[in-house]
C-alpha positions in Angstrom: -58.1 364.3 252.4 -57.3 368.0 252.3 -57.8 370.3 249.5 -56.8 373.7 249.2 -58.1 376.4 246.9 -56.4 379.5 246.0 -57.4 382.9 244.4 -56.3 386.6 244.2 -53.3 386.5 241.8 -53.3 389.5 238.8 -51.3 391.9 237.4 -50.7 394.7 239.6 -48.7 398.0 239.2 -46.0 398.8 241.6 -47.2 400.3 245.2 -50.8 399.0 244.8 -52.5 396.1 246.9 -53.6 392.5 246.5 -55.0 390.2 248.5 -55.0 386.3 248.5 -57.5 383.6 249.4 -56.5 379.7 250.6 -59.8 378.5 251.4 -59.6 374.9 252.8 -61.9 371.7 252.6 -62.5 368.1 253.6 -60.9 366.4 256.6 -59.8 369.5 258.5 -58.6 368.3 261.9 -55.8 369.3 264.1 -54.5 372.2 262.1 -50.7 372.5 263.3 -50.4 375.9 261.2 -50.3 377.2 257.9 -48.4 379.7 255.7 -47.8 381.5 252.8 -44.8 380.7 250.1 -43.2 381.8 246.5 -41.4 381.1 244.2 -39.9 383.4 241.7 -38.8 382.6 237.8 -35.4 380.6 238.2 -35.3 380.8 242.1 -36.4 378.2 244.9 -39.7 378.7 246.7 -39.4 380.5 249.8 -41.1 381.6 252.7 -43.4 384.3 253.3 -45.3 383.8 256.0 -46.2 381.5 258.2 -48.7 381.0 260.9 -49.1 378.6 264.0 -52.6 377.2 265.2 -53.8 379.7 267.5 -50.6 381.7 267.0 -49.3 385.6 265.6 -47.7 385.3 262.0 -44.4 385.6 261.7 -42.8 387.5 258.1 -39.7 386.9 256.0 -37.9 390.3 256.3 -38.3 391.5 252.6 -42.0 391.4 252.8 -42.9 392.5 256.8 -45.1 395.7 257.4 -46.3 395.5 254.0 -48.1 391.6 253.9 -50.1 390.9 256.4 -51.3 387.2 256.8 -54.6 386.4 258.8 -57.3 383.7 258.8 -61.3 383.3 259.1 -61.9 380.1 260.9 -65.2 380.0 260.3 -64.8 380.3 256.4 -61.8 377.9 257.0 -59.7 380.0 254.6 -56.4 381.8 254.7 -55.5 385.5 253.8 -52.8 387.3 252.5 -52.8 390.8 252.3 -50.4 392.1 250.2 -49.6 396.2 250.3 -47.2 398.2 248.8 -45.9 395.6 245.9 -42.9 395.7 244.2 -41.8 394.3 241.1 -40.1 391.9 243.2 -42.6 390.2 244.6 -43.7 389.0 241.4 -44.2 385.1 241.7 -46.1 382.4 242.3 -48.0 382.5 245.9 -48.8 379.5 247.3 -50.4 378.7 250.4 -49.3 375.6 252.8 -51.1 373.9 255.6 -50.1 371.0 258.2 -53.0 369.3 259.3 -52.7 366.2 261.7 -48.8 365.9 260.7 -49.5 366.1 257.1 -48.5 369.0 254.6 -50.8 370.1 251.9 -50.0 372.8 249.1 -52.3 374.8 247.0 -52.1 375.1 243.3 -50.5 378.4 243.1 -51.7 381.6 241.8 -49.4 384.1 240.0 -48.7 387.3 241.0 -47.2 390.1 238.2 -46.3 393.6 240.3 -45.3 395.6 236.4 -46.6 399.2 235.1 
């Protein structure tokens, strides 16, 4: 079994910076990839980034050269580094992994970008 962790989420005023933390723990084997999603008030969760094993991010197209996803292997643990927020990107992050064919979601941590 998998678990994933997530931390980072406040209140933020508009142009300033976050950052996210997915740390994982238990049976992590064969790591296909992970990723970052949201999910606004009313809307479906979507895609932020994502991340192949041993591969660059890719971005969706609202959020690229501001949120910058990276990982520490040795801490096991996912990072999103969010610059430059809008009131738009208010939601609630989670972070996604597939390990050994199987998907596994984080709680969720809630991101506010208001002055």
């Amino acid at each position: 079994q998998v678990q994933l962790v997530e931390s980072g989420g406040d209140l933020v005023q508009p142009g300033g910076s976050l950052r996210l933390s997915c740390a994982a723990s238990g049976s992590i084997f064969n790591i296909y990839g992970m990723g970052w999603y949201r999910q606004a008030p009313g809307k479906q969760r979507g895609f932020v980034a994502i991340m192949a094993s041993g591969g660059n991010p890719n971005y969706a197209e609202s959020v690229k050269g501001r949120f910058i996803m990276y990982r520490d292997n040795a801490k096991n643990t996912v990072y999103l580094q969010m610059n430059s927020l809008k009131p738009e990107d208010t939601a609630v992050y989670y972070c996604n992994w597939v390990i050994q064919g199987r998907s596994y979601w984080g709680q969720g941590t809630q991101v506010t970008v208001s002055s």
